[in-house]
Amino acid sequence: MNASDGLNPLISASELLGALEGGAQLVLVDARFWLGQHGRGRAAYEAGHIPGARFVDVDEELAEPARGDGIRRGTSARGRHPRPSAERLAGAVGRLGINDDSCVVVYDQGTSLAAAWFRWLLRDAGQLNIRVLDGGFAAWQAAGGAVSADEPADGTGSFVPQPGQLAAITVDEVPGFLAAGHQLVDVRAAERFRGETEPVDPIAGHIPGASNLPASTLQQADGRFLPAADLRVHLAGIAAGDAFSCGSGLTASQALLAAESAGIEGLAIYPGSWSEWIADPARPVAVGGGV
């Protein structure tokens, strides 16, 4: 169950069932999250979750408040999901009962979007023993896993987050990153990348020089990731030193999780992504292109 010893960062529902039935001591984290529907994740958790799991709120605990402080109206200078401070993250992982030696399994409703963000934040902070339930809660139910509405008491975890241990690029580093020949792979839907539609942010388009690989192409219809061999085909043009971006960092971490599950290492993410880039009107915007 140790994710730092070369095991796949994903865990299947059947593997998790077997581990729990075998008495494995795991910290289970429910990170269900629906963009723009605050409170829905908590309500879903209260209605039923994997027994023993504790809930973490993406908006309240895994991001700093996104304030309307961008130069461009309707934007936040650090994007829609600014990375949480070490203090905010420490509060969350302490309540979740995570220690230095904990083996953590995190899940969301099925897409691994929020679960991948949680995993990236914890790994960036030094906690390596964390895996994502492939297919999330939906996969757990499909596998016949038990469901409980009982909520465990808050934990008293001792892990002290020390963010900054994974490769990430800042908004100011983006131009030089691209000029150096690295790829910035935008994993939003193709129509958003091309600027044909923008349902979330006030400006449509993409960062000039970025390429497009929709994260949806990396998953099966049920939310589970494609087999590793298929992922390697989809990600064949991406190499160590490249980075993923998206709208606010979450989908970029989802794509990174897919890549790592396929054995592709050395990739980074741009956490601020499009929602941070457009906060300053002086930064250029491109439209068209993509897939």
PDB file of N, CA and C in Angstrom, residues 181-268:
ATOM      1  N   GLY A 181      11.631  25.904 -24.874  1.00  0.00           N
ATOM      2  CA  GLY A 181      11.268  24.728 -25.654  1.00  0.00           C
ATOM      3  C   GLY A 181      10.438  23.699 -24.929  1.00  0.00           C
ATOM      4  N   HIS A 182      10.015  24.000 -23.701  1.00  0.00           N
ATOM      5  CA  HIS A 182       9.166  23.069 -22.966  1.00  0.00           C
ATOM      6  C   HIS A 182       7.714  23.205 -23.436  1.00  0.00           C
ATOM      7  N   GLN A 183       6.963  22.141 -23.293  1.00  0.00           N
ATOM      8  CA  GLN A 183       5.557  22.173 -23.639  1.00  0.00           C
ATOM      9  C   GLN A 183       4.705  22.532 -22.427  1.00  0.00           C
ATOM     10  N   LEU A 184       3.764  23.441 -22.635  1.00  0.00           N
ATOM     11  CA  LEU A 184       2.725  23.703 -21.650  1.00  0.00           C
ATOM     12  C   LEU A 184       1.450  23.106 -22.242  1.00  0.00           C
ATOM     13  N   VAL A 185       1.015  22.004 -21.689  1.00  0.00           N
ATOM     14  CA  VAL A 185      -0.100  21.242 -22.246  1.00  0.00           C
ATOM     15  C   VAL A 185      -1.376  21.597 -21.495  1.00  0.00           C
ATOM     16  N   ASP A 186      -2.259  22.314 -22.168  1.00  0.00           N
ATOM     17  CA  ASP A 186      -3.534  22.732 -21.600  1.00  0.00           C
ATOM     18  C   ASP A 186      -4.510  21.572 -21.741  1.00  0.00           C
ATOM     19  N   VAL A 187      -5.042  21.085 -20.611  1.00  0.00           N
ATOM     20  CA  VAL A 187      -5.878  19.886 -20.653  1.00  0.00           C
ATOM     21  C   VAL A 187      -7.370  20.194 -20.536  1.00  0.00           C
ATOM     22  N   ARG A 188      -7.744  21.449 -20.771  1.00  0.00           N
ATOM     23  CA  ARG A 188      -9.170  21.775 -20.834  1.00  0.00           C
ATOM     24  C   ARG A 188      -9.789  21.210 -22.115  1.00  0.00           C
ATOM     25  N   ALA A 189     -11.102  21.222 -22.179  1.00  0.00           N
ATOM     26  CA  ALA A 189     -11.803  20.773 -23.383  1.00  0.00           C
ATOM     27  C   ALA A 189     -11.348  21.589 -24.584  1.00  0.00           C
ATOM     28  N   ALA A 190     -11.332  20.964 -25.750  1.00  0.00           N
ATOM     29  CA  ALA A 190     -10.809  21.610 -26.955  1.00  0.00           C
ATOM     30  C   ALA A 190     -11.533  22.903 -27.286  1.00  0.00           C
ATOM     31  N   GLU A 191     -12.856  22.935 -27.112  1.00  0.00           N
ATOM     32  CA  GLU A 191     -13.597  24.147 -27.450  1.00  0.00           C
ATOM     33  C   GLU A 191     -13.272  25.308 -26.510  1.00  0.00           C
ATOM     34  N   ARG A 192     -12.914  24.998 -25.286  1.00  0.00           N
ATOM     35  CA  ARG A 192     -12.475  26.055 -24.370  1.00  0.00           C
ATOM     36  C   ARG A 192     -11.078  26.537 -24.764  1.00  0.00           C
ATOM     37  N   PHE A 193     -10.199  25.597 -25.086  1.00  0.00           N
ATOM     38  CA  PHE A 193      -8.847  25.966 -25.509  1.00  0.00           C
ATOM     39  C   PHE A 193      -8.900  26.867 -26.735  1.00  0.00           C
ATOM     40  N   ARG A 194      -9.738  26.540 -27.687  1.00  0.00           N
ATOM     41  CA  ARG A 194      -9.835  27.327 -28.925  1.00  0.00           C
ATOM     42  C   ARG A 194     -10.532  28.671 -28.719  1.00  0.00           C
ATOM     43  N   GLY A 195     -11.168  28.844 -27.577  1.00  0.00           N
ATOM     44  CA  GLY A 195     -11.857  30.096 -27.316  1.00  0.00           C
ATOM     45  C   GLY A 195     -13.252  30.162 -27.881  1.00  0.00           C
ATOM     46  N   GLU A 196     -13.817  29.021 -28.250  1.00  0.00           N
ATOM     47  CA  GLU A 196     -15.160  29.004 -28.823  1.00  0.00           C
ATOM     48  C   GLU A 196     -16.227  29.148 -27.757  1.00  0.00           C
ATOM     49  N   THR A 197     -15.913  28.734 -26.549  1.00  0.00           N
ATOM     50  CA  THR A 197     -16.832  28.853 -25.430  1.00  0.00           C
ATOM     51  C   THR A 197     -16.021  28.944 -24.148  1.00  0.00           C
ATOM     52  N   GLU A 198     -16.564  29.591 -23.136  1.00  0.00           N
ATOM     53  CA  GLU A 198     -15.898  29.662 -21.840  1.00  0.00           C
ATOM     54  C   GLU A 198     -16.965  29.745 -20.753  1.00  0.00           C
ATOM     55  N   PRO A 199     -17.351  28.595 -20.202  1.00  0.00           N
ATOM     56  CA  PRO A 199     -18.432  28.565 -19.220  1.00  0.00           C
ATOM     57  C   PRO A 199     -18.037  28.972 -17.806  1.00  0.00           C
ATOM     58  N   VAL A 200     -16.748  29.136 -17.549  1.00  0.00           N
ATOM     59  CA  VAL A 200     -16.299  29.366 -16.173  1.00  0.00           C
ATOM     60  C   VAL A 200     -15.593  30.712 -16.000  1.00  0.00           C
ATOM     61  N   ASP A 201     -14.622  30.995 -16.824  1.00  0.00           N
ATOM     62  CA  ASP A 201     -13.805  32.197 -16.663  1.00  0.00           C
ATOM     63  C   ASP A 201     -14.285  33.328 -17.576  1.00  0.00           C
ATOM     64  N   PRO A 202     -13.961  34.593 -17.248  1.00  0.00           N
ATOM     65  CA  PRO A 202     -14.493  35.726 -18.015  1.00  0.00           C
ATOM     66  C   PRO A 202     -13.870  35.935 -19.386  1.00  0.00           C
ATOM     67  N   ILE A 203     -12.761  35.290 -19.673  1.00  0.00           N
ATOM     68  CA  ILE A 203     -12.081  35.432 -20.957  1.00  0.00           C
ATOM     69  C   ILE A 203     -11.870  34.048 -21.551  1.00  0.00           C
ATOM     70  N   ALA A 204     -12.125  33.913 -22.851  1.00  0.00           N
ATOM     71  CA  ALA A 204     -11.937  32.636 -23.538  1.00  0.00           C
ATOM     72  C   ALA A 204     -10.605  32.627 -24.277  1.00  0.00           C
ATOM     73  N   GLY A 205     -10.095  31.419 -24.525  1.00  0.00           N
ATOM     74  CA  GLY A 205      -8.845  31.268 -25.259  1.00  0.00           C
ATOM     75  C   GLY A 205      -7.827  30.485 -24.479  1.00  0.00           C
ATOM     76  N   HIS A 206      -6.539  30.670 -24.826  1.00  0.00           N
ATOM     77  CA  HIS A 206      -5.487  29.934 -24.147  1.00  0.00           C
ATOM     78  C   HIS A 206      -4.191  30.749 -24.119  1.00  0.00           C
ATOM     79  N   ILE A 207      -3.240  30.286 -23.367  1.00  0.00           N
ATOM     80  CA  ILE A 207      -1.935  30.922 -23.274  1.00  0.00           C
ATOM     81  C   ILE A 207      -1.201  30.720 -24.591  1.00  0.00           C
ATOM     82  N   PRO A 208      -0.722  31.780 -25.228  1.00  0.00           N
ATOM     83  CA  PRO A 208      -0.002  31.612 -26.495  1.00  0.00           C
ATOM     84  C   PRO A 208       1.182  30.655 -26.340  1.00  0.00           C
ATOM     85  N   GLY A 209       1.285  29.713 -27.267  1.00  0.00           N
ATOM     86  CA  GLY A 209       2.361  28.730 -27.218  1.00  0.00           C
ATOM     87  C   GLY A 209       1.984  27.426 -26.558  1.00  0.00           C
ATOM     88  N   ALA A 210       0.831  27.409 -25.860  1.00  0.00           N
ATOM     89  CA  ALA A 210       0.390  26.170 -25.226  1.00  0.00           C
ATOM     90  C   ALA A 210      -0.192  25.222 -26.272  1.00  0.00           C
ATOM     91  N   SER A 211      -0.146  23.943 -25.982  1.00  0.00           N
ATOM     92  CA  SER A 211      -0.797  22.934 -26.810  1.00  0.00           C
ATOM     93  C   SER A 211      -1.993  22.388 -26.043  1.00  0.00           C
ATOM     94  N   ASN A 212      -2.807  21.583 -26.703  1.00  0.00           N
ATOM     95  CA  ASN A 212      -4.050  21.113 -26.086  1.00  0.00           C
ATOM     96  C   ASN A 212      -4.141  19.595 -26.118  1.00  0.00           C
ATOM     97  N   LEU A 213      -4.451  19.005 -24.970  1.00  0.00           N
ATOM     98  CA  LEU A 213      -4.740  17.584 -24.848  1.00  0.00           C
ATOM     99  C   LEU A 213      -5.844  17.442 -23.805  1.00  0.00           C
ATOM    100  N   PRO A 214      -7.109  17.376 -24.218  1.00  0.00           N
ATOM    101  CA  PRO A 214      -8.202  17.301 -23.244  1.00  0.00           C
ATOM    102  C   PRO A 214      -8.047  16.131 -22.280  1.00  0.00           C
ATOM    103  N   ALA A 215      -8.150  16.420 -20.999  1.00  0.00           N
ATOM    104  CA  ALA A 215      -7.996  15.377 -19.990  1.00  0.00           C
ATOM    105  C   ALA A 215      -9.050  14.293 -20.129  1.00  0.00           C
ATOM    106  N   SER A 216     -10.187  14.639 -20.717  1.00  0.00           N
ATOM    107  CA  SER A 216     -11.258  13.652 -20.879  1.00  0.00           C
ATOM    108  C   SER A 216     -10.822  12.480 -21.747  1.00  0.00           C
ATOM    109  N   THR A 217      -9.830  12.693 -22.605  1.00  0.00           N
ATOM    110  CA  THR A 217      -9.362  11.608 -23.483  1.00  0.00           C
ATOM    111  C   THR A 217      -8.521  10.587 -22.717  1.00  0.00           C
ATOM    112  N   LEU A 218      -8.200  10.883 -21.466  1.00  0.00           N
ATOM    113  CA  LEU A 218      -7.353   9.997 -20.681  1.00  0.00           C
ATOM    114  C   LEU A 218      -8.165   9.056 -19.797  1.00  0.00           C
ATOM    115  N   GLN A 219      -9.496   9.188 -19.860  1.00  0.00           N
ATOM    116  CA  GLN A 219     -10.351   8.395 -18.988  1.00  0.00           C
ATOM    117  C   GLN A 219     -11.398   7.619 -19.772  1.00  0.00           C
ATOM    118  N   GLN A 220     -11.873   6.564 -19.138  1.00  0.00           N
ATOM    119  CA  GLN A 220     -12.968   5.782 -19.685  1.00  0.00           C
ATOM    120  C   GLN A 220     -14.299   6.444 -19.305  1.00  0.00           C
ATOM    121  N   ALA A 221     -15.378   5.948 -19.878  1.00  0.00           N
ATOM    122  CA  ALA A 221     -16.684   6.556 -19.649  1.00  0.00           C
ATOM    123  C   ALA A 221     -17.100   6.515 -18.181  1.00  0.00           C
ATOM    124  N   ASP A 222     -16.617   5.538 -17.428  1.00  0.00           N
ATOM    125  CA  ASP A 222     -16.998   5.422 -16.015  1.00  0.00           C
ATOM    126  C   ASP A 222     -16.090   6.208 -15.082  1.00  0.00           C
ATOM    127  N   GLY A 223     -15.158   6.992 -15.644  1.00  0.00           N
ATOM    128  CA  GLY A 223     -14.289   7.817 -14.821  1.00  0.00           C
ATOM    129  C   GLY A 223     -12.955   7.180 -14.503  1.00  0.00           C
ATOM    130  N   ARG A 224     -12.810   5.885 -14.703  1.00  0.00           N
ATOM    131  CA  ARG A 224     -11.515   5.255 -14.472  1.00  0.00           C
ATOM    132  C   ARG A 224     -10.547   5.663 -15.583  1.00  0.00           C
ATOM    133  N   PHE A 225      -9.272   5.710 -15.250  1.00  0.00           N
ATOM    134  CA  PHE A 225      -8.274   6.061 -16.247  1.00  0.00           C
ATOM    135  C   PHE A 225      -8.088   4.916 -17.247  1.00  0.00           C
ATOM    136  N   LEU A 226      -7.648   5.278 -18.441  1.00  0.00           N
ATOM    137  CA  LEU A 226      -7.333   4.277 -19.442  1.00  0.00           C
ATOM    138  C   LEU A 226      -6.204   3.377 -18.942  1.00  0.00           C
ATOM    139  N   PRO A 227      -6.095   2.167 -19.482  1.00  0.00           N
ATOM    140  CA  PRO A 227      -4.949   1.326 -19.126  1.00  0.00           C
ATOM    141  C   PRO A 227      -3.636   2.051 -19.427  1.00  0.00           C
ATOM    142  N   ALA A 228      -2.604   1.690 -18.704  1.00  0.00           N
ATOM    143  CA  ALA A 228      -1.320   2.387 -18.818  1.00  0.00           C
ATOM    144  C   ALA A 228      -0.798   2.414 -20.249  1.00  0.00           C
ATOM    145  N   ALA A 229      -0.938   1.316 -20.967  1.00  0.00           N
ATOM    146  CA  ALA A 229      -0.431   1.278 -22.346  1.00  0.00           C
ATOM    147  C   ALA A 229      -1.148   2.291 -23.226  1.00  0.00           C
ATOM    148  N   ASP A 230      -2.456   2.426 -23.039  1.00  0.00           N
ATOM    149  CA  ASP A 230      -3.221   3.400 -23.811  1.00  0.00           C
ATOM    150  C   ASP A 230      -2.862   4.830 -23.412  1.00  0.00           C
ATOM    151  N   LEU A 231      -2.644   5.043 -22.130  1.00  0.00           N
ATOM    152  CA  LEU A 231      -2.239   6.377 -21.677  1.00  0.00           C
ATOM    153  C   LEU A 231      -0.908   6.781 -22.294  1.00  0.00           C
ATOM    154  N   ARG A 232       0.001   5.842 -22.383  1.00  0.00           N
ATOM    155  CA  ARG A 232       1.306   6.159 -22.964  1.00  0.00           C
ATOM    156  C   ARG A 232       1.169   6.565 -24.429  1.00  0.00           C
ATOM    157  N   VAL A 233       0.210   5.993 -25.123  1.00  0.00           N
ATOM    158  CA  VAL A 233      -0.035   6.384 -26.512  1.00  0.00           C
ATOM    159  C   VAL A 233      -0.563   7.816 -26.565  1.00  0.00           C
ATOM    160  N   HIS A 234      -1.544   8.123 -25.724  1.00  0.00           N
ATOM    161  CA  HIS A 234      -2.125   9.470 -25.711  1.00  0.00           C
ATOM    162  C   HIS A 234      -1.109  10.526 -25.295  1.00  0.00           C
ATOM    163  N   LEU A 235      -0.185  10.138 -24.429  1.00  0.00           N
ATOM    164  CA  LEU A 235       0.776  11.089 -23.865  1.00  0.00           C
ATOM    165  C   LEU A 235       2.149  10.971 -24.521  1.00  0.00           C
ATOM    166  N   ALA A 236       2.208  10.348 -25.685  1.00  0.00           N
ATOM    167  CA  ALA A 236       3.498  10.048 -26.314  1.00  0.00           C
ATOM    168  C   ALA A 236       4.321  11.284 -26.612  1.00  0.00           C
ATOM    169  N   GLY A 237       3.681  12.414 -26.885  1.00  0.00           N
ATOM    170  CA  GLY A 237       4.432  13.616 -27.237  1.00  0.00           C
ATOM    171  C   GLY A 237       4.878  14.440 -26.052  1.00  0.00           C
ATOM    172  N   ILE A 238       4.618  13.961 -24.855  1.00  0.00           N
ATOM    173  CA  ILE A 238       4.949  14.714 -23.639  1.00  0.00           C
ATOM    174  C   ILE A 238       6.150  14.071 -22.964  1.00  0.00           C
ATOM    175  N   ALA A 239       7.107  14.927 -22.559  1.00  0.00           N
ATOM    176  CA  ALA A 239       8.355  14.406 -22.000  1.00  0.00           C
ATOM    177  C   ALA A 239       8.704  15.117 -20.703  1.00  0.00           C
ATOM    178  N   ALA A 240       9.650  14.549 -19.979  1.00  0.00           N
ATOM    179  CA  ALA A 240      10.125  15.160 -18.731  1.00  0.00           C
ATOM    180  C   ALA A 240      10.498  16.611 -18.977  1.00  0.00           C
ATOM    181  N   GLY A 241      10.078  17.463 -18.071  1.00  0.00           N
ATOM    182  CA  GLY A 241      10.323  18.889 -18.210  1.00  0.00           C
ATOM    183  C   GLY A 241       9.120  19.664 -18.707  1.00  0.00           C
ATOM    184  N   ASP A 242       8.133  18.963 -19.298  1.00  0.00           N
ATOM    185  CA  ASP A 242       6.914  19.619 -19.744  1.00  0.00           C
ATOM    186  C   ASP A 242       5.964  19.809 -18.558  1.00  0.00           C
ATOM    187  N   ALA A 243       4.887  20.567 -18.787  1.00  0.00           N
ATOM    188  CA  ALA A 243       3.959  20.854 -17.703  1.00  0.00           C
ATOM    189  C   ALA A 243       2.524  20.855 -18.209  1.00  0.00           C
ATOM    190  N   PHE A 244       1.606  20.535 -17.305  1.00  0.00           N
ATOM    191  CA  PHE A 244       0.180  20.596 -17.595  1.00  0.00           C
ATOM    192  C   PHE A 244      -0.411  21.873 -17.006  1.00  0.00           C
ATOM    193  N   SER A 245      -1.399  22.433 -17.705  1.00  0.00           N
ATOM    194  CA  SER A 245      -2.197  23.526 -17.158  1.00  0.00           C
ATOM    195  C   SER A 245      -3.654  23.248 -17.482  1.00  0.00           C
ATOM    196  N   CYS A 246      -4.548  24.045 -16.898  1.00  0.00           N
ATOM    197  CA  CYS A 246      -5.982  23.856 -17.136  1.00  0.00           C
ATOM    198  C   CYS A 246      -6.681  25.172 -16.826  1.00  0.00           C
ATOM    199  N   GLY A 247      -7.787  25.115 -16.091  1.00  0.00           N
ATOM    200  CA  GLY A 247      -8.472  26.335 -15.715  1.00  0.00           C
ATOM    201  C   GLY A 247      -7.989  26.894 -14.387  1.00  0.00           C
ATOM    202  N   SER A 248      -7.782  26.005 -13.411  1.00  0.00           N
ATOM    203  CA  SER A 248      -7.364  26.479 -12.093  1.00  0.00           C
ATOM    204  C   SER A 248      -6.442  25.521 -11.361  1.00  0.00           C
ATOM    205  N   GLY A 249      -5.911  24.522 -12.040  1.00  0.00           N
ATOM    206  CA  GLY A 249      -4.941  23.622 -11.437  1.00  0.00           C
ATOM    207  C   GLY A 249      -5.445  22.222 -11.166  1.00  0.00           C
ATOM    208  N   LEU A 250      -6.744  22.045 -10.957  1.00  0.00           N
ATOM    209  CA  LEU A 250      -7.259  20.736 -10.586  1.00  0.00           C
ATOM    210  C   LEU A 250      -7.135  19.728 -11.727  1.00  0.00           C
ATOM    211  N   THR A 251      -7.580  20.111 -12.923  1.00  0.00           N
ATOM    212  CA  THR A 251      -7.526  19.173 -14.040  1.00  0.00           C
ATOM    213  C   THR A 251      -6.086  18.905 -14.457  1.00  0.00           C
ATOM    214  N   ALA A 252      -5.203  19.879 -14.255  1.00  0.00           N
ATOM    215  CA  ALA A 252      -3.785  19.658 -14.529  1.00  0.00           C
ATOM    216  C   ALA A 252      -3.240  18.557 -13.623  1.00  0.00           C
ATOM    217  N   SER A 253      -3.640  18.560 -12.361  1.00  0.00           N
ATOM    218  CA  SER A 253      -3.187  17.507 -11.448  1.00  0.00           C
ATOM    219  C   SER A 253      -3.797  16.168 -11.815  1.00  0.00           C
ATOM    220  N   GLN A 254      -5.013  16.188 -12.364  1.00  0.00           N
ATOM    221  CA  GLN A 254      -5.650  14.958 -12.842  1.00  0.00           C
ATOM    222  C   GLN A 254      -4.851  14.349 -14.000  1.00  0.00           C
ATOM    223  N   ALA A 255      -4.425  15.200 -14.945  1.00  0.00           N
ATOM    224  CA  ALA A 255      -3.617  14.728 -16.066  1.00  0.00           C
ATOM    225  C   ALA A 255      -2.261  14.225 -15.586  1.00  0.00           C
ATOM    226  N   LEU A 256      -1.688  14.913 -14.610  1.00  0.00           N
ATOM    227  CA  LEU A 256      -0.410  14.469 -14.050  1.00  0.00           C
ATOM    228  C   LEU A 256      -0.545  13.094 -13.410  1.00  0.00           C
ATOM    229  N   LEU A 257      -1.643  12.875 -12.700  1.00  0.00           N
ATOM    230  CA  LEU A 257      -1.897  11.568 -12.102  1.00  0.00           C
ATOM    231  C   LEU A 257      -1.975  10.494 -13.176  1.00  0.00           C
ATOM    232  N   ALA A 258      -2.663  10.796 -14.284  1.00  0.00           N
ATOM    233  CA  ALA A 258      -2.749   9.838 -15.385  1.00  0.00           C
ATOM    234  C   ALA A 258      -1.362   9.505 -15.920  1.00  0.00           C
ATOM    235  N   ALA A 259      -0.550  10.538 -16.118  1.00  0.00           N
ATOM    236  CA  ALA A 259       0.800  10.331 -16.647  1.00  0.00           C
ATOM    237  C   ALA A 259       1.637   9.474 -15.697  1.00  0.00           C
ATOM    238  N   GLU A 260       1.569   9.778 -14.420  1.00  0.00           N
ATOM    239  CA  GLU A 260       2.369   9.020 -13.454  1.00  0.00           C
ATOM    240  C   GLU A 260       1.898   7.581 -13.353  1.00  0.00           C
ATOM    241  N   SER A 261       0.595   7.358 -13.514  1.00  0.00           N
ATOM    242  CA  SER A 261       0.096   5.984 -13.470  1.00  0.00           C
ATOM    243  C   SER A 261       0.571   5.184 -14.682  1.00  0.00           C
ATOM    244  N   ALA A 262       0.937   5.915 -15.753  1.00  0.00           N
ATOM    245  CA  ALA A 262       1.475   5.266 -16.953  1.00  0.00           C
ATOM    246  C   ALA A 262       2.987   5.193 -16.927  1.00  0.00           C
ATOM    247  N   GLY A 263       3.604   5.622 -15.833  1.00  0.00           N
ATOM    248  CA  GLY A 263       5.051   5.545 -15.691  1.00  0.00           C
ATOM    249  C   GLY A 263       5.813   6.704 -16.293  1.00  0.00           C
ATOM    250  N   ILE A 264       5.122   7.808 -16.599  1.00  0.00           N
ATOM    251  CA  ILE A 264       5.772   8.991 -17.175  1.00  0.00           C
ATOM    252  C   ILE A 264       6.109   9.946 -16.040  1.00  0.00           C
ATOM    253  N   GLU A 265       7.374  10.190 -15.819  1.00  0.00           N
ATOM    254  CA  GLU A 265       7.820  10.992 -14.691  1.00  0.00           C
ATOM    255  C   GLU A 265       8.426  12.317 -15.170  1.00  0.00           C
ATOM    256  N   GLY A 266       8.724  13.183 -14.221  1.00  0.00           N
ATOM    257  CA  GLY A 266       9.434  14.417 -14.522  1.00  0.00           C
ATOM    258  C   GLY A 266       8.569  15.534 -15.072  1.00  0.00           C
ATOM    259  N   LEU A 267       7.248  15.432 -14.908  1.00  0.00           N
ATOM    260  CA  LEU A 267       6.346  16.462 -15.400  1.00  0.00           C
ATOM    261  C   LEU A 267       5.953  17.412 -14.270  1.00  0.00           C
ATOM    262  N   ALA A 268       5.534  18.591 -14.663  1.00  0.00           N
ATOM    263  CA  ALA A 268       5.144  19.618 -13.702  1.00  0.00           C
ATOM    264  C   ALA A 268       3.707  20.054 -13.980  1.00  0.00           C
TER     265      ALA A 268
END
